Short mmCIF file of C-alpha atoms and ligand atoms in Angstrom, two decimals:
data_model
loop_
_atom_site.label_atom_id
_atom_site.label_comp_id
_atom_site.label_asym_id
_atom_site.label_seq_id
_atom_site.Cartn_x
_atom_site.Cartn_y
_atom_site.Cartn_z
CA MET A 601 -100.15 101.56 159.26
CA ALA A 602 -96.43 99.86 158.86
CA GLU A 603 -96.46 98.64 154.52
CA THR A 604 -96.80 95.05 154.46
CA PRO A 605 -93.22 94.18 152.83
CA PRO A 606 -93.40 92.53 149.09
CA ILE A 607 -92.76 89.06 149.66
CA ASN A 608 -90.00 89.12 146.88
CA TYR A 609 -87.24 92.04 146.81
CA GLY A 610 -85.68 93.07 143.45
CA ILE A 611 -82.00 93.21 143.75
CA ALA A 612 -80.02 96.20 142.89
CA LEU A 613 -75.85 95.91 141.65
CA VAL A 614 -74.91 99.59 143.49
CA GLY A 615 -71.17 99.30 143.62
CA SER A 616 -68.25 97.48 143.23
CA GLY A 617 -64.66 97.43 143.78
CA SER A 618 -61.43 95.40 143.06
CA ALA A 619 -57.70 94.92 143.96
CA THR A 620 -54.45 93.68 142.55
CA PRO A 621 -50.89 92.36 143.37
CA LYS A 622 -48.19 95.06 142.89
CA GLN A 623 -45.69 92.45 141.38
CA ARG A 624 -46.21 92.29 137.50
CA LEU A 625 -45.33 88.84 135.54
CA THR A 626 -44.95 89.35 131.82
CA ASN A 627 -44.19 86.25 129.53
CA ASP A 628 -41.27 87.10 128.80
CA GLN A 629 -39.95 86.91 132.07
CA LEU A 630 -41.54 83.59 132.42
CA GLY A 631 -39.77 82.22 129.66
CA LEU A 632 -37.24 82.88 131.92
CA ARG A 633 -37.78 79.93 134.50
CA VAL A 634 -39.73 77.30 131.78
CA ASP A 635 -39.54 76.63 128.09
CA THR A 636 -42.41 78.65 126.69
CA SER A 637 -42.51 82.55 124.87
CA ASP A 638 -44.41 85.09 124.61
CA SER A 639 -45.85 84.47 121.48
CA TRP A 640 -46.40 80.74 122.83
CA ILE A 641 -48.50 82.33 125.60
CA SER A 642 -49.91 85.49 123.66
CA SER A 643 -51.30 83.23 120.88
CA ARG A 644 -53.18 80.56 122.79
CA THR A 645 -54.25 82.83 125.74
CA GLY A 646 -54.00 86.43 125.03
CA ILE A 647 -52.23 86.50 128.25
CA HIS A 648 -49.31 89.49 128.71
CA SER A 649 -48.16 89.46 131.29
CA ARG A 650 -50.70 88.61 135.85
CA ARG A 651 -50.07 89.92 139.30
CA VAL A 652 -48.33 87.67 142.01
CA ILE A 653 -49.14 88.37 145.81
CA GLY A 654 -45.78 89.06 147.06
CA SER A 655 -44.23 89.54 150.24
CA GLY A 656 -46.09 92.67 152.24
CA GLU A 657 -49.56 91.86 150.67
CA THR A 658 -52.08 89.10 151.62
CA LEU A 659 -55.40 87.60 149.20
CA THR A 660 -56.71 88.72 152.45
CA GLY A 661 -55.81 92.61 152.36
CA LEU A 662 -57.10 92.52 148.61
CA SER A 663 -60.27 91.51 149.16
CA VAL A 664 -61.01 93.88 152.09
CA ARG A 665 -59.69 96.79 149.55
CA ALA A 666 -62.24 95.30 147.18
CA ALA A 667 -64.69 95.13 149.88
CA GLN A 668 -64.36 98.70 150.70
CA GLY A 669 -64.52 100.02 147.15
CA ALA A 670 -67.46 98.57 146.64
CA THR A 671 -68.75 99.72 149.72
CA THR A 672 -67.02 103.37 149.08
CA PHE A 673 -68.86 103.09 145.65
CA ALA A 674 -72.20 101.99 147.39
CA ARG A 675 -72.20 104.97 149.44
CA TRP A 676 -73.00 102.53 152.57
CA ASP A 677 -71.98 102.73 155.65
CA PRO A 678 -70.06 99.31 156.61
CA GLU A 679 -72.66 98.36 160.22
CA SER A 680 -75.02 98.20 157.27
CA ILE A 681 -74.33 95.46 155.58
CA ASP A 682 -76.34 92.28 156.56
CA LEU A 683 -73.86 89.73 154.83
CA VAL A 684 -70.05 89.09 153.64
CA ILE A 685 -69.44 85.98 151.21
CA LEU A 686 -65.88 85.14 149.91
CA ALA A 687 -65.91 83.21 147.44
CA THR A 688 -62.05 81.43 147.17
CA SER A 689 -60.32 78.51 146.65
CA THR A 690 -57.09 80.31 148.25
CA PRO A 691 -58.32 81.82 151.57
CA ASP A 692 -55.68 82.65 154.04
CA ASP A 693 -57.41 80.43 156.72
CA LEU A 694 -58.88 77.50 155.85
CA PHE A 695 -60.99 77.77 159.07
CA GLY A 696 -62.73 80.76 156.33
CA SER A 697 -61.40 84.33 155.78
CA ALA A 698 -64.10 85.92 155.19
CA PRO A 699 -64.82 86.88 159.25
CA GLN A 700 -61.60 88.84 158.96
CA ILE A 701 -62.61 90.68 155.70
CA GLN A 702 -65.82 91.65 158.08
CA ALA A 703 -64.21 92.76 160.93
CA GLU A 704 -61.47 95.06 158.89
CA LEU A 705 -64.06 96.30 157.05
CA GLY A 706 -65.90 97.78 160.19
CA ALA A 707 -69.05 95.11 159.06
CA LYS A 708 -69.15 94.20 162.00
CA ASN A 709 -73.15 93.48 161.70
CA ALA A 710 -72.87 91.35 158.85
CA VAL A 711 -72.30 87.52 159.27
CA ALA A 712 -69.38 86.39 157.18
CA PHE A 713 -68.19 82.76 155.12
CA ASP A 714 -66.34 81.42 152.82
CA LEU A 715 -68.35 80.17 149.26
CA THR A 716 -65.78 77.32 147.61
CA ALA A 717 -66.72 76.73 143.70
CA ALA A 718 -63.36 77.69 141.93
CA CYS A 719 -63.68 79.99 138.60
CA SER A 720 -67.42 79.79 138.65
CA GLY A 721 -67.46 81.12 143.07
CA PHE A 722 -67.75 84.62 142.44
CA LEU A 723 -71.11 83.51 140.18
CA PHE A 724 -71.98 80.74 142.89
CA ALA A 725 -71.69 83.58 145.20
CA LEU A 726 -73.88 86.05 143.58
CA VAL A 727 -76.51 83.66 143.69
CA THR A 728 -76.67 82.94 147.14
CA ALA A 729 -76.43 86.26 148.22
CA SER A 730 -79.31 87.11 145.98
CA GLN A 731 -81.06 84.39 148.37
CA PHE A 732 -81.17 86.09 151.28
CA LEU A 733 -82.04 89.29 149.89
CA ARG A 734 -84.49 87.69 147.94
CA ASN A 735 -86.30 86.63 150.77
CA GLY A 736 -86.28 89.84 152.66
CA SER A 737 -84.12 88.27 155.42
CA MET A 738 -80.78 90.78 154.57
CA ARG A 739 -80.78 94.02 153.08
CA ARG A 740 -77.19 94.47 151.91
CA ALA A 741 -74.01 91.91 150.96
CA ILE A 742 -70.69 92.52 149.79
CA VAL A 743 -69.80 89.35 147.27
CA ILE A 744 -66.12 89.59 147.44
CA GLY A 745 -64.02 86.57 144.28
CA ALA A 746 -60.95 86.95 145.32
CA ASP A 747 -57.39 83.81 144.62
CA GLN A 748 -54.03 83.55 144.71
CA LEU A 749 -53.64 80.47 142.43
CA THR A 750 -50.01 81.36 142.27
CA ARG A 751 -49.48 79.66 145.28
CA TRP A 752 -50.85 76.28 144.22
CA VAL A 753 -49.18 77.02 141.15
CA ASN A 754 -46.01 74.45 139.37
CA TRP A 755 -43.62 77.17 137.96
CA ASP A 756 -42.42 73.84 136.12
CA ASP A 757 -45.33 73.15 134.94
CA ARG A 758 -45.46 75.07 131.25
CA ARG A 759 -48.69 73.78 129.91
CA SER A 760 -50.75 75.42 133.30
CA CYS A 761 -48.44 78.05 135.16
CA VAL A 762 -48.43 80.44 132.08
CA LEU A 763 -52.43 80.51 132.43
CA PHE A 764 -53.12 82.12 136.48
CA GLY A 765 -52.25 85.01 138.56
CA ASP A 766 -53.93 86.64 141.84
CA GLY A 767 -56.58 89.21 142.13
CA ALA A 768 -59.00 90.39 144.29
CA GLY A 769 -63.05 91.74 143.20
CA ALA A 770 -66.13 92.79 144.90
CA ILE A 771 -69.94 93.56 144.49
CA ALA A 772 -72.20 95.35 146.83
CA LEU A 773 -76.11 94.23 146.37
CA GLU A 774 -78.66 95.68 147.83
CA ALA A 775 -82.44 94.40 148.23
CA THR A 776 -84.84 97.07 146.27
CA ASP A 777 -88.30 97.11 144.85
CA ILE A 778 -89.02 94.10 142.46
CA ASN A 779 -89.47 96.09 139.44
CA HIS A 780 -85.58 97.16 139.38
CA ASP A 781 -84.23 93.74 139.85
CA GLY A 782 -80.95 93.40 138.77
CA VAL A 783 -80.49 89.82 139.11
CA ILE A 784 -83.34 88.78 136.04
CA ALA A 785 -82.18 85.10 135.95
CA PHE A 786 -79.19 82.69 136.97
CA SER A 787 -78.47 78.76 136.12
CA LEU A 788 -76.29 76.96 138.11
CA LYS A 789 -74.03 73.08 137.46
CA SER A 790 -72.17 71.08 138.81
CA ASP A 791 -70.82 67.48 137.39
CA GLY A 792 -68.45 65.89 139.81
CA SER A 793 -67.57 62.60 137.42
CA ARG A 794 -65.20 65.57 134.95
CA GLY A 795 -63.77 66.96 138.12
CA ASP A 796 -60.47 65.20 137.80
CA CYS A 797 -59.68 67.79 134.61
CA LEU A 798 -58.75 70.29 137.08
CA ASN A 799 -57.95 69.65 140.03
CA LEU A 800 -56.46 70.65 143.46
CA PRO A 801 -55.99 68.09 145.19
CA ASN A 802 -54.54 67.00 148.83
CA VAL A 803 -51.37 64.97 149.76
CA GLN A 804 -52.03 61.45 150.90
CA ASN A 805 -49.61 61.39 152.83
CA PHE A 806 -50.10 59.02 156.34
CA GLN A 807 -47.73 59.83 159.84
CA PRO A 808 -48.26 57.06 162.65
CA LEU A 809 -50.40 58.58 165.43
CA VAL A 810 -50.14 56.39 168.52
CA GLU A 811 -49.73 52.35 167.94
CA GLY A 812 -51.67 50.72 165.41
CA LEU A 813 -53.32 54.74 164.19
CA VAL A 814 -52.15 56.88 161.91
CA HIS A 815 -52.76 60.51 160.87
CA GLN A 816 -53.14 62.38 157.73
CA THR A 817 -50.77 65.12 157.18
CA GLY A 818 -52.34 68.49 156.22
CA GLY A 819 -51.05 70.16 152.34
CA PHE A 820 -51.95 70.31 149.04
CA LEU A 821 -50.36 69.13 145.51
CA PRO A 822 -50.18 71.89 142.73
CA ILE A 823 -52.28 72.80 140.21
CA GLN A 824 -53.58 69.64 137.88
CA MET A 825 -55.16 70.31 134.34
CA ASN A 826 -56.01 68.78 131.50
CA GLY A 827 -55.73 71.59 129.25
CA GLN A 828 -57.41 70.08 126.02
CA GLU A 829 -60.26 68.91 127.84
CA VAL A 830 -61.32 71.97 130.33
CA TYR A 831 -61.22 73.81 127.16
CA LYS A 832 -63.49 71.62 125.33
CA PHE A 833 -66.23 71.74 128.37
CA ALA A 834 -66.08 75.34 128.22
CA VAL A 835 -66.83 75.99 124.59
CA ARG A 836 -69.34 73.11 125.04
CA GLU A 837 -71.14 74.51 128.10
CA VAL A 838 -70.91 78.09 128.23
CA PRO A 839 -73.19 78.86 124.71
CA SER A 840 -75.10 76.30 126.16
CA ILE A 841 -75.89 77.22 129.32
CA LEU A 842 -76.46 81.03 128.14
CA GLU A 843 -78.30 79.72 125.29
CA ASP A 844 -80.93 78.28 128.12
CA LEU A 845 -80.88 81.52 130.06
CA LEU A 846 -81.38 83.83 127.59
CA SER A 847 -84.13 81.86 125.55
CA GLY A 848 -85.74 81.02 129.03
CA SER A 849 -85.70 84.98 129.47
CA ASN A 850 -86.87 86.26 125.86
CA VAL A 851 -83.71 87.67 126.19
CA ALA A 852 -82.20 88.10 122.40
CA PRO A 853 -78.19 88.16 121.99
CA GLU A 854 -78.65 91.57 119.89
CA THR A 855 -80.26 93.26 123.31
CA LEU A 856 -76.85 92.23 125.46
CA ASP A 857 -74.75 95.54 126.36
CA TRP A 858 -71.82 92.88 127.62
CA LEU A 859 -70.73 89.38 127.27
CA LEU A 860 -68.61 89.28 130.66
CA LEU A 861 -67.22 85.66 130.73
CA HIS A 862 -64.65 84.28 133.23
CA GLN A 863 -61.80 85.41 132.30
CA ALA A 864 -59.94 82.13 131.48
CA ASN A 865 -58.68 82.23 127.76
CA GLN A 866 -59.02 84.37 124.56
CA ARG A 867 -59.94 82.14 122.32
CA ILE A 868 -63.09 80.89 124.47
CA LEU A 869 -64.06 84.30 124.94
CA ASP A 870 -64.20 84.32 121.39
CA ALA A 871 -65.47 80.66 120.82
CA VAL A 872 -68.47 81.58 122.19
CA ALA A 873 -68.97 85.27 120.98
CA ASP A 874 -69.12 84.25 117.40
CA ARG A 875 -70.97 81.28 118.56
CA PHE A 876 -74.05 84.41 119.38
CA SER A 877 -72.92 86.44 117.11
CA ILE A 878 -72.10 89.18 119.76
CA PRO A 879 -69.17 91.77 118.62
CA LYS A 880 -65.86 91.97 119.91
CA THR A 881 -66.76 95.66 121.50
CA LYS A 882 -69.08 93.66 123.36
CA VAL A 883 -67.28 91.11 125.21
CA LEU A 884 -65.38 92.86 128.24
CA SER A 885 -61.05 91.41 128.44
CA ASN A 886 -58.72 92.28 130.56
CA LEU A 887 -57.24 88.90 130.58
CA ALA A 888 -54.13 89.79 128.67
CA ASN A 889 -53.05 91.94 132.36
CA TYR A 890 -54.43 89.59 135.37
CA GLY A 891 -54.45 85.97 133.30
CA ASN A 892 -57.12 83.85 135.19
CA THR A 893 -57.20 85.26 138.20
CA SER A 894 -60.14 82.46 139.06
CA ALA A 895 -62.77 84.03 141.46
CA ALA A 896 -61.90 87.39 141.03
CA THR A 897 -61.70 87.38 137.21
CA ILE A 898 -65.62 88.33 136.30
CA PRO A 899 -65.81 91.33 139.48
CA LEU A 900 -62.32 92.05 138.12
CA MET A 901 -63.63 92.78 135.27
CA LEU A 902 -66.48 94.47 136.16
CA ASP A 903 -65.39 96.92 137.46
CA GLU A 904 -62.65 98.04 135.68
CA ALA A 905 -65.26 98.43 132.61
CA VAL A 906 -67.63 100.37 135.98
CA GLN A 907 -64.93 102.52 136.72
CA ASP A 908 -63.54 103.37 133.24
CA GLY A 909 -67.21 104.04 132.42
CA ARG A 910 -68.28 101.69 129.45
CA ILE A 911 -70.81 99.43 131.89
CA LYS A 912 -73.11 102.06 132.87
CA ARG A 913 -76.82 102.06 134.23
CA GLY A 914 -79.30 100.53 133.03
CA ASP A 915 -76.92 97.98 130.81
CA LEU A 916 -78.03 95.09 130.11
CA ILE A 917 -74.93 92.28 131.08
CA ALA A 918 -74.72 88.41 130.26
CA THR A 919 -72.11 87.34 133.11
CA SER A 920 -70.94 82.87 133.30
CA GLY A 921 -68.54 81.42 135.20
CA PHE A 922 -66.52 78.09 134.76
CA GLY A 923 -63.83 76.12 135.96
CA ALA A 924 -63.14 73.29 138.88
CA GLY A 925 -65.53 70.93 139.84
CA LEU A 926 -66.75 70.63 137.02
CA SER A 927 -68.91 73.17 137.53
CA TRP A 928 -70.34 76.26 135.51
CA GLY A 929 -73.07 79.02 135.60
CA ALA A 930 -74.69 81.91 133.87
CA ALA A 931 -76.93 84.46 135.12
CA LEU A 932 -78.68 87.94 133.50
CA LEU A 933 -78.04 91.03 135.15
CA ARG A 934 -78.39 95.07 135.34
CA TRP A 935 -76.15 97.12 136.47
CA GLN A 936 -78.18 99.77 138.36
CA GLY A 937 -75.28 101.92 140.76
CA PRO A 938 -75.51 103.94 144.43
CA ILE A 939 -78.94 104.39 144.76
N1 LIG B 1417 -45.12 77.01 125.83
C1 LIG B 1417 -44.98 77.00 125.12
N2 LIG B 1417 -45.59 75.51 124.63
C2 LIG B 1417 -46.20 74.54 125.73
C3 LIG B 1417 -46.72 75.47 126.64
C4 LIG B 1417 -46.34 76.60 126.59
N3 LIG B 1417 -46.85 77.25 128.23
N4 LIG B 1417 -47.46 74.75 127.15
C5 LIG B 1417 -47.76 73.61 126.06
N5 LIG B 1417 -47.21 73.90 125.44
C6 LIG B 1417 -46.31 72.67 124.40
C7 LIG B 1417 -46.92 71.82 124.78
O1 LIG B 1417 -46.32 70.85 125.15
C8 LIG B 1417 -47.54 71.00 123.56
O2 LIG B 1417 -46.36 70.42 123.12
P1 LIG B 1417 -46.18 68.92 121.88
O3 LIG B 1417 -46.82 69.16 121.18
O4 LIG B 1417 -44.65 68.66 121.27
O5 LIG B 1417 -45.98 68.28 123.65
C9 LIG B 1417 -47.78 71.96 122.39
O6 LIG B 1417 -47.65 72.96 123.06
C10 LIG B 1417 -49.65 71.72 122.40
O7 LIG B 1417 -49.88 72.04 124.00
P2 LIG B 1417 -51.36 71.44 124.16
O8 LIG B 1417 -51.50 71.36 125.80
O9 LIG B 1417 -52.34 71.14 123.13
O10 LIG B 1417 -52.12 73.02 123.95
P3 LIG B 1417 -53.55 73.58 123.61
O11 LIG B 1417 -53.61 74.82 122.62
O12 LIG B 1417 -54.54 72.49 124.44
O13 LIG B 1417 -53.25 75.27 124.51
C11 LIG B 1417 -53.63 75.90 127.23
C12 LIG B 1417 -53.29 74.97 126.12
C13 LIG B 1417 -53.25 76.95 126.02
C14 LIG B 1417 -53.48 75.54 128.40
C15 LIG B 1417 -55.15 75.46 126.50
O14 LIG B 1417 -55.61 74.06 126.81
C16 LIG B 1417 -56.66 76.16 127.73
O15 LIG B 1417 -56.31 77.12 127.74
N6 LIG B 1417 -57.32 75.44 128.21
C17 LIG B 1417 -58.31 75.68 129.23
C18 LIG B 1417 -57.42 75.60 130.41
C19 LIG B 1417 -58.30 76.68 131.23
O16 LIG B 1417 -59.36 77.24 131.22
N7 LIG B 1417 -58.12 76.11 132.97
C20 LIG B 1417 -58.56 77.02 133.89
C21 LIG B 1417 -59.82 76.94 134.06
S1 LIG B 1417 -60.66 78.06 135.50
C22 LIG B 1417 -60.62 76.96 136.98
O17 LIG B 1417 -61.66 76.48 137.84
C23 LIG B 1417 -59.28 76.88 137.11
#
């Protein structure tokens, strides 16, 4: 007689992968383009260089490489994947780039779609994928965070262009026994009433269509950002959502193995870590090398720390993403590795 499946499955984080562009742009090189300096950028943000997609590379290509890395790490046959979600605000195709990734990955049995929530996108996608696995309707999911904000930066605006870079990261999630759950708790939030401090708005350009009618032309303006407002939002909301998550899960901050925040600014990482008295050694940071890669920062950082052996099987990770929308979220995760 077949076993009755459990109503609720656990979700195991079983693989990770990442990919970054070849071109590296240093602060000194940026100083040749706008009135800035390595000392200003590194002291205000912690960023030393960022990667920029160049000719011969695409965001879809980076995403495929990241997804392949996670699939191989998890020791999966691509045809066993049920779901591919691409978190991005900068797809190569506005209709969605996830199906292209699904095809190139060989995940021919998977449904694939894009999800947009700016720098919170990866976390929102991770939680979305988890719901399909949790309720038993799917077994294996690849969640990718990838962005090419260098396409939408005003390279003559020193207040914003120094912050952003390109990259892709991915994780593999597998439905497992509820007692081995790796997505322990989460919280997601949005506040559109504060959305005007960070936008990538469309162009308001109307052209004649036929007599008496107009149509809007496609296109977007460069990123518009009020840096100080975004900074204040991050240092207020991230500690608050993490505090609620930890206390709601009865997890003391000192029992965390890692704090894995969206990599926007080292000062934000330091402020959040100080609030919970988490030592610097437990705060994952690679923004010195990549800047803010938006939806990619969390899986890019996760993969780096898994690959170099810092994150080990069973480690408890508090993560938080935040950005445009405004949107923000947090999750308490346990790293598993291949089952
Ligand atoms: N180089 C040199 N000087 C600069 C630069 C630069 N790159 N940028 C700004 N300045 C100058 C300004 O012109 C200003 O000079 P002024 O006083 O003569 O006018 C001075 O430095 C201070 O400017 P502030 O904007 O007050 O600088 P601040 O200390 O706030 O740092 C920063 C700016 C780094 C952008 C900070 O506000 C920040 O990190 N904010 C968060 C931004 C962020 O994380 N955005 C992404 C969110 S995630 C997403 O969804 C995409």
